[in-house]
Amino acid sequence: MTSSLVLCISSVAWLSSLFASSGRPATGPAQSSQPAGGAGAAAVYQLGSGLRAKVQGPDLVITDGSGASIAHNSGLIRLADARATCPSDGFERIVAKGDYFTIEQQTCGGWFFTTEYITFHYLKASRKIVLHKYGRVSTDRRAPNQAIPAEVYTATQLGEHSFGQTTKALLDAVGH
């Protein structure tokens, strides 16, 4: 069990270093207030440029400094899966640095746990939020010591997608 934990941690550290190596780190200290009150409670995260992100259930709303909504997405956040065959955590947190923020969440398919890193870039001049980078690290529950290469896709490979256009279905199709 210890070796599988080390493999998982080293895979996550390696993927995090790939995101940071772009010169525009997508990881850093989380700026968050943890949800209170259990399931359904909202989590609020401070992003760069005075933006805030509020996650409640499948909804993710980005607001500006005045509290006005500038972006909304109901098709991106993964919820914890209550099925016994897929004990994934779903949404975990948002990590922000500068005008970039990364959604970290977990899902599974078959025997695989997959941790996703979905990075967006806030373009101040146009007040738009666009998909910047997407990465995933998988672990086979049957063989947790097996090294599975991390997948990382840049905006060039993904094409241009606004925050509202980026969905779980879009990301699930990447690389397949």
mmCIF file of N, CA and C in Angstrom, residues 3 20 65 123 134:
data_model
loop_
_atom_site.group_PDB
_atom_site.id
_atom_site.type_symbol
_atom_site.label_atom_id
_atom_site.label_comp_id
_atom_site.label_asym_id
_atom_site.label_seq_id
_atom_site.Cartn_x
_atom_site.Cartn_y
_atom_site.Cartn_z
ATOM 1 N N SER A 3 3.843 1.715 -1.294
ATOM 2 C CA SER A 3 4.434 1.984 -2.605
ATOM 3 C C SER A 3 3.408 2.550 -3.574
ATOM 4 N N ALA A 20 3.313 23.815 -13.879
ATOM 5 C CA ALA A 20 4.117 24.953 -13.450
ATOM 6 C C ALA A 20 5.206 25.288 -14.461
ATOM 7 N N GLY A 65 -15.287 41.489 -8.515
ATOM 8 C CA GLY A 65 -15.163 42.134 -7.213
ATOM 9 C C GLY A 65 -16.459 42.721 -6.683
ATOM 10 N N LEU A 123 -8.711 36.337 -19.007
ATOM 11 C CA LEU A 123 -8.169 37.375 -19.886
ATOM 12 C C LEU A 123 -8.777 38.708 -19.459
ATOM 13 N N TYR A 134 -5.338 20.964 -19.708
ATOM 14 C CA TYR A 134 -6.066 19.862 -19.076
ATOM 15 C C TYR A 134 -5.112 18.698 -18.890
#
